[in-house]
Amino acid sequence: MGFEVGRFEGGVDEELICPICSGVLEDPLQAPQCEHAFCGACIREWLSRQQTCPVDRSVVTPAHLKPVPRIMRNMLSKLHIRCENAAFGCSAVLRLDLLPAHINECEHNPKRPVPCEQGCGLIIPKDEVRSHNCVRDLRVMVLQQQQKISDLEKLTAENKQQLTDQKREIQLLKEYMRALRISNPGTRVQEQPSEQNEVLAWVSSLQPARVTRWGGMISTPDAVLQAVIKRSLIESGCPPAVVGSLIENSHERKWPPGLSTLETRQMNRRYYENYVTKRVPSKQAVVVMACDNQHMSDDMIVEPGLVMIFAHGVEDM
């Protein structure tokens, strides 16, 4: 709804009057073809019932609406308006563009937030001070907070259940695949190509390593650092089929859920010592291969493995 015309000092140009509410335009929007302007709230409510211009009945949809020209916004901002709290004693007359800031600070505003004078600490609208009861309103606030906590706990429980169900489905799928391999040896041979034997042989050739400073883990290595590690992997005899995957998995966007964020990494630090890690030759980096870490949970390892790069703290065992 627009501003009451009677609140303004001097005349108001007809172009600044909303054809729907007959008030001075508030948050105005314009129809693109006919260029008629309306209060934003007025035209949206109108178009929710019929998608035509209220003035000339041309077709208009909410998506067609656009802001009014700058010259019209400037004309509106220069109008002088009386404060809406004039009935409560405010005598201020100010430019329309300054009105919102004034309303927030107006001492005559009955809805201005004020602290409770009885010491309960609540901030309440000025016109509710007389009816305010500290104990009652604090009790209402406590009940509201308890409801919010209950809703959050319910949502968390639902998310945990979904995660549990997903893990159960993954485990059932793994057991099904294992049963298929046992019952069909031919299939098992096909799923264990010579490339996998090459990976196992390469992993066995690497020097076991120990990470002493997990806090030095680099979660987002730059391209140059990744290129250096990739060259070292290739020189160590890493099968070409897995080099690309290992380097791609050196970035946290490809890490398993247990490492994917700083929060989860901090929570799971106690599990890090269970990793079987192999040194990337001559580098402050290790490979954590799935074939070496089958004892780890699914949220701590990815296939075929990942490279962890450190600023410091990698030692040979």
Coordinates of C-alpha atoms in Angstrom, one line a residue:
M1 CA 0.0 0.0 0.0
G2 CA 1.2 3.5 -0.8
F3 CA 1.7 6.5 1.5
E4 CA -1.3 8.7 2.4
V5 CA -1.3 11.8 0.2
G6 CA -2.3 14.0 3.1
R7 CA 1.0 13.3 4.9
F8 CA 3.0 15.2 2.3
E9 CA 3.7 18.9 2.3
G10 CA 3.0 20.6 -1.0
G11 CA 1.5 19.0 -4.1
V12 CA 2.3 15.5 -5.4
D13 CA 2.6 14.9 -9.1
E14 CA -0.1 12.6 -10.5
E15 CA 2.6 10.3 -12.0
L16 CA 3.7 9.5 -8.4
I17 CA 0.2 8.3 -7.4
C18 CA -0.5 4.5 -7.4
P19 CA -3.6 3.8 -9.6
I20 CA -4.6 0.9 -7.4
C21 CA -4.5 2.3 -3.8
S22 CA -4.5 6.1 -4.7
G23 CA -1.5 6.6 -2.4
V24 CA 1.9 7.9 -3.1
L25 CA 4.1 5.1 -4.6
E26 CA 5.8 2.8 -2.1
D27 CA 8.6 0.5 -3.4
P28 CA 7.3 1.1 -6.9
L29 CA 7.4 -1.3 -9.9
Q30 CA 6.5 -0.6 -13.5
A31 CA 4.8 -2.5 -16.3
P32 CA 7.3 -2.8 -19.2
Q33 CA 5.1 -2.0 -22.2
C34 CA 2.7 0.7 -21.0
E35 CA 5.1 2.0 -18.3
H36 CA 2.4 2.5 -15.7
A37 CA 3.8 2.5 -12.2
F38 CA 2.3 0.9 -9.1
C39 CA 3.2 0.2 -5.5
G40 CA 5.1 -3.1 -5.4
A41 CA 2.7 -4.7 -2.9
C42 CA -0.4 -3.4 -4.8
I43 CA 0.6 -4.7 -8.2
R44 CA 1.7 -8.1 -6.9
E45 CA -1.6 -8.6 -5.1
W46 CA -3.4 -7.5 -8.3
L47 CA -1.5 -9.8 -10.6
S48 CA -2.2 -12.8 -8.2
R49 CA -5.8 -12.4 -9.2
Q50 CA -5.6 -11.3 -12.9
Q51 CA -2.5 -10.8 -15.0
T52 CA -3.5 -7.5 -16.7
C53 CA -2.5 -3.9 -16.2
P54 CA -5.0 -2.2 -13.9
V55 CA -5.0 0.9 -16.2
D56 CA -5.2 -0.3 -19.8
R57 CA -5.7 -4.1 -19.4
S58 CA -2.6 -5.0 -21.3
V59 CA -1.1 -8.4 -20.4
V60 CA 1.3 -8.2 -17.5
T61 CA 2.9 -11.0 -15.4
P62 CA 5.0 -10.7 -12.3
A63 CA 8.0 -11.7 -14.3
H64 CA 7.5 -8.6 -16.6
L65 CA 7.6 -6.1 -13.7
K66 CA 10.7 -3.9 -13.5
P67 CA 12.0 -1.0 -11.3
V68 CA 10.7 2.5 -12.2
P69 CA 13.2 4.9 -13.9
R70 CA 15.7 6.7 -11.8
I71 CA 14.1 10.1 -12.5
M72 CA 10.9 8.8 -10.8
R73 CA 12.8 7.5 -7.9
N74 CA 14.5 10.8 -7.5
M75 CA 11.2 12.7 -7.6
L76 CA 9.8 10.4 -4.9
S77 CA 12.9 10.7 -2.6
K78 CA 12.6 14.6 -2.7
L79 CA 9.0 14.6 -1.4
H80 CA 8.6 15.8 2.2
I81 CA 6.4 13.7 4.4
R82 CA 5.2 13.9 8.0
C83 CA 6.3 11.1 10.3
E84 CA 3.7 8.3 10.7
N85 CA 4.0 8.8 14.5
A86 CA 2.5 12.3 14.3
A87 CA -0.6 11.1 16.2
F88 CA 1.8 10.1 19.1
G89 CA 3.5 13.5 19.2
C90 CA 6.2 13.4 16.5
S91 CA 6.4 16.7 14.6
A92 CA 9.2 15.6 12.2
V93 CA 8.8 16.4 8.5
L94 CA 11.6 14.9 6.4
R95 CA 12.5 13.7 2.9
L96 CA 10.8 10.4 1.9
D97 CA 14.1 8.6 1.4
L98 CA 15.1 9.4 5.0
L99 CA 11.8 8.1 6.5
P100 CA 12.8 4.5 7.2
A101 CA 15.9 5.5 9.2
H102 CA 13.8 8.0 11.2
I103 CA 11.0 5.5 12.0
N104 CA 13.6 3.2 13.6
E105 CA 14.9 5.9 15.9
C106 CA 11.7 7.9 16.4
E107 CA 11.1 8.3 20.2
H108 CA 7.3 8.5 19.5
N109 CA 7.2 5.2 17.6
P110 CA 5.0 2.9 19.7
K111 CA 6.7 -0.1 18.3
R112 CA 10.2 1.1 19.0
P113 CA 12.2 -1.6 20.8
V114 CA 13.1 -0.7 24.4
P115 CA 14.7 -2.7 27.2
C116 CA 12.5 -3.9 30.1
E117 CA 12.9 -1.5 33.1
Q118 CA 12.3 -4.3 35.6
G119 CA 15.5 -6.0 34.7
C120 CA 14.5 -9.2 33.0
G121 CA 16.7 -8.4 30.0
L122 CA 14.0 -8.6 27.3
I123 CA 13.6 -6.1 24.5
I124 CA 10.0 -5.3 23.9
P125 CA 7.9 -2.8 21.8
K126 CA 7.3 0.4 23.6
D127 CA 3.5 0.1 23.5
E128 CA 3.7 -3.3 25.2
V129 CA 5.7 -2.1 28.2
R130 CA 2.6 -1.7 30.4
S131 CA 1.2 -5.1 29.7
H132 CA 4.7 -6.8 29.9
N133 CA 5.1 -9.4 32.6
C134 CA 8.7 -10.6 33.1
V135 CA 7.9 -14.1 34.4
R136 CA 5.2 -14.7 31.8
D137 CA 7.2 -13.5 28.8
L138 CA 10.3 -15.2 29.9
R139 CA 8.3 -18.5 30.3
V140 CA 7.0 -18.0 26.7
M141 CA 10.5 -17.4 25.4
V142 CA 11.8 -20.6 27.2
L143 CA 8.9 -22.6 25.7
Q144 CA 9.7 -21.3 22.3
Q145 CA 13.4 -22.1 22.6
Q146 CA 12.5 -25.6 23.9
Q147 CA 10.3 -26.1 20.8
K148 CA 13.1 -25.0 18.5
I149 CA 15.5 -27.4 20.2
S150 CA 13.0 -30.2 20.0
D151 CA 12.5 -29.5 16.3
L152 CA 16.3 -29.5 15.7
E153 CA 16.7 -32.8 17.6
K154 CA 14.0 -34.4 15.6
L155 CA 15.6 -33.2 12.3
T156 CA 19.0 -34.4 13.5
A157 CA 17.5 -37.8 14.4
E158 CA 15.9 -38.1 11.0
N159 CA 19.2 -37.2 9.3
K160 CA 21.1 -39.8 11.4
Q161 CA 18.5 -42.4 10.5
Q162 CA 18.8 -41.6 6.8
L163 CA 22.6 -41.9 7.0
T164 CA 22.3 -45.2 8.9
D165 CA 19.9 -46.5 6.2
Q166 CA 22.3 -45.5 3.4
K167 CA 25.2 -47.2 5.1
R168 CA 23.1 -50.3 5.6
E169 CA 22.2 -50.3 1.9
I170 CA 25.9 -49.9 0.9
Q171 CA 26.9 -52.8 3.2
L172 CA 24.2 -55.0 1.7
L173 CA 25.3 -54.2 -1.8
K174 CA 28.9 -55.0 -0.9
E175 CA 27.8 -58.4 0.6
Y176 CA 25.8 -59.1 -2.5
M177 CA 28.8 -58.4 -4.8
R178 CA 31.0 -60.6 -2.6
A179 CA 28.5 -63.4 -2.8
L180 CA 28.4 -63.1 -6.6
R181 CA 32.2 -63.3 -6.8
I182 CA 32.3 -66.4 -4.7
S183 CA 29.6 -68.1 -6.6
N184 CA 31.0 -67.1 -10.0
P185 CA 34.8 -67.4 -10.0
G186 CA 34.9 -66.4 -13.7
T187 CA 33.4 -63.1 -12.9
R188 CA 35.9 -62.6 -10.1
V189 CA 38.8 -63.1 -12.5
Q190 CA 37.4 -60.5 -14.9
E191 CA 37.1 -58.0 -12.0
Q192 CA 40.7 -58.5 -11.0
P193 CA 42.6 -57.4 -14.1
S194 CA 46.4 -57.2 -14.4
E195 CA 46.2 -53.5 -13.7
Q196 CA 45.1 -54.2 -10.2
N197 CA 48.1 -56.6 -9.7
E198 CA 50.3 -53.7 -10.9
V199 CA 48.8 -51.4 -8.3
L200 CA 49.4 -54.0 -5.5
A201 CA 53.0 -54.5 -6.6
W202 CA 53.6 -50.8 -6.7
V203 CA 52.1 -50.2 -3.3
S204 CA 54.2 -52.9 -1.8
S205 CA 57.3 -51.3 -3.2
L206 CA 56.7 -48.0 -1.4
Q207 CA 58.3 -47.1 1.9
P208 CA 55.9 -47.2 4.9
A209 CA 55.5 -43.8 6.5
R210 CA 54.4 -42.2 9.7
V211 CA 52.6 -38.9 9.9
T212 CA 53.6 -36.9 13.0
R213 CA 51.7 -33.7 12.3
W214 CA 48.2 -34.3 10.9
G215 CA 47.5 -30.6 11.4
G216 CA 49.9 -29.9 8.5
M217 CA 47.6 -31.5 6.0
I218 CA 47.0 -29.4 2.9
S219 CA 43.4 -29.8 1.8
T220 CA 43.5 -27.6 -1.3
P221 CA 46.9 -28.1 -3.0
D222 CA 47.6 -25.8 -5.9
A223 CA 48.3 -27.0 -9.5
V224 CA 52.1 -26.7 -9.1
L225 CA 52.3 -28.7 -6.0
Q226 CA 50.0 -31.4 -7.5
A227 CA 52.3 -31.5 -10.6
V228 CA 55.3 -32.1 -8.4
I229 CA 53.6 -34.9 -6.5
K230 CA 52.3 -36.5 -9.8
R231 CA 55.8 -36.5 -11.3
S232 CA 57.2 -38.2 -8.2
L233 CA 54.4 -40.9 -8.3
I234 CA 55.2 -41.6 -11.9
E235 CA 58.9 -41.9 -11.2
S236 CA 58.1 -44.3 -8.4
G237 CA 56.4 -46.7 -10.8
C238 CA 52.8 -45.8 -10.1
P239 CA 50.6 -47.5 -12.7
P240 CA 49.3 -44.9 -15.2
A241 CA 45.7 -46.1 -14.7
V242 CA 45.6 -44.7 -11.1
V243 CA 47.9 -41.7 -11.2
G244 CA 45.2 -39.3 -12.3
S245 CA 42.7 -40.6 -9.7
L246 CA 45.2 -40.3 -6.9
I247 CA 46.2 -36.7 -7.8
E248 CA 42.5 -35.8 -8.2
N249 CA 41.8 -37.3 -4.8
S250 CA 44.5 -35.0 -3.2
H251 CA 42.0 -32.2 -3.1
E252 CA 39.4 -32.1 -0.3
R253 CA 36.5 -32.0 -2.8
K254 CA 37.3 -35.7 -3.5
W255 CA 38.0 -36.8 0.0
P256 CA 35.7 -39.2 1.8
P257 CA 33.0 -37.9 4.2
G258 CA 35.2 -38.3 7.2
L259 CA 37.7 -35.9 5.8
S260 CA 35.6 -33.6 3.6
T261 CA 35.4 -30.6 6.0
L262 CA 37.6 -29.0 8.6
E263 CA 35.0 -29.9 11.2
T264 CA 34.9 -33.6 10.3
R265 CA 38.7 -33.7 10.1
Q266 CA 39.0 -32.4 13.6
M267 CA 36.4 -34.9 14.9
N268 CA 38.1 -37.8 13.3
R269 CA 41.8 -37.1 14.2
R270 CA 41.8 -40.0 16.6
Y271 CA 41.3 -42.3 13.7
Y272 CA 44.2 -41.1 11.6
E273 CA 46.7 -43.3 13.3
N274 CA 44.9 -46.3 12.0
Y275 CA 45.7 -45.4 8.4
V276 CA 48.3 -47.5 6.6
T277 CA 50.3 -44.8 4.8
K278 CA 53.1 -45.1 2.2
R279 CA 55.6 -42.4 1.5
V280 CA 55.6 -40.6 -1.8
P281 CA 59.3 -40.7 -2.5
S282 CA 61.3 -37.7 -1.4
K283 CA 58.1 -35.6 -0.7
Q284 CA 56.1 -34.5 2.3
A285 CA 53.2 -36.6 1.1
V286 CA 51.7 -40.1 1.6
V287 CA 49.4 -42.3 -0.3
V288 CA 46.5 -43.9 1.5
M289 CA 45.4 -46.8 -0.7
A290 CA 42.1 -48.6 -0.3
C291 CA 43.8 -52.0 -0.7
D292 CA 46.0 -51.2 2.4
N293 CA 43.1 -49.8 4.4
Q294 CA 40.2 -52.2 4.2
H295 CA 40.0 -52.1 8.0
M296 CA 38.9 -48.5 7.8
S297 CA 35.2 -47.4 7.6
D298 CA 33.7 -46.3 4.3
D299 CA 33.7 -42.7 5.4
M300 CA 37.5 -42.6 5.8
I301 CA 38.7 -44.1 2.5
V302 CA 38.0 -43.8 -1.2
E303 CA 38.9 -45.9 -4.3
P304 CA 41.6 -46.5 -5.4
G305 CA 43.1 -44.3 -2.7
L306 CA 44.1 -40.7 -2.0
V307 CA 47.2 -38.6 -1.8
M308 CA 47.7 -36.6 1.4
I309 CA 50.1 -33.7 1.1
F310 CA 51.6 -32.1 4.2
A311 CA 53.5 -28.9 4.9
H312 CA 55.6 -31.0 7.4
G313 CA 55.5 -34.0 9.6
V314 CA 56.0 -37.1 7.3
E315 CA 58.7 -39.6 8.4
D316 CA 59.8 -43.0 7.1
M317 CA 59.2 -45.9 9.4

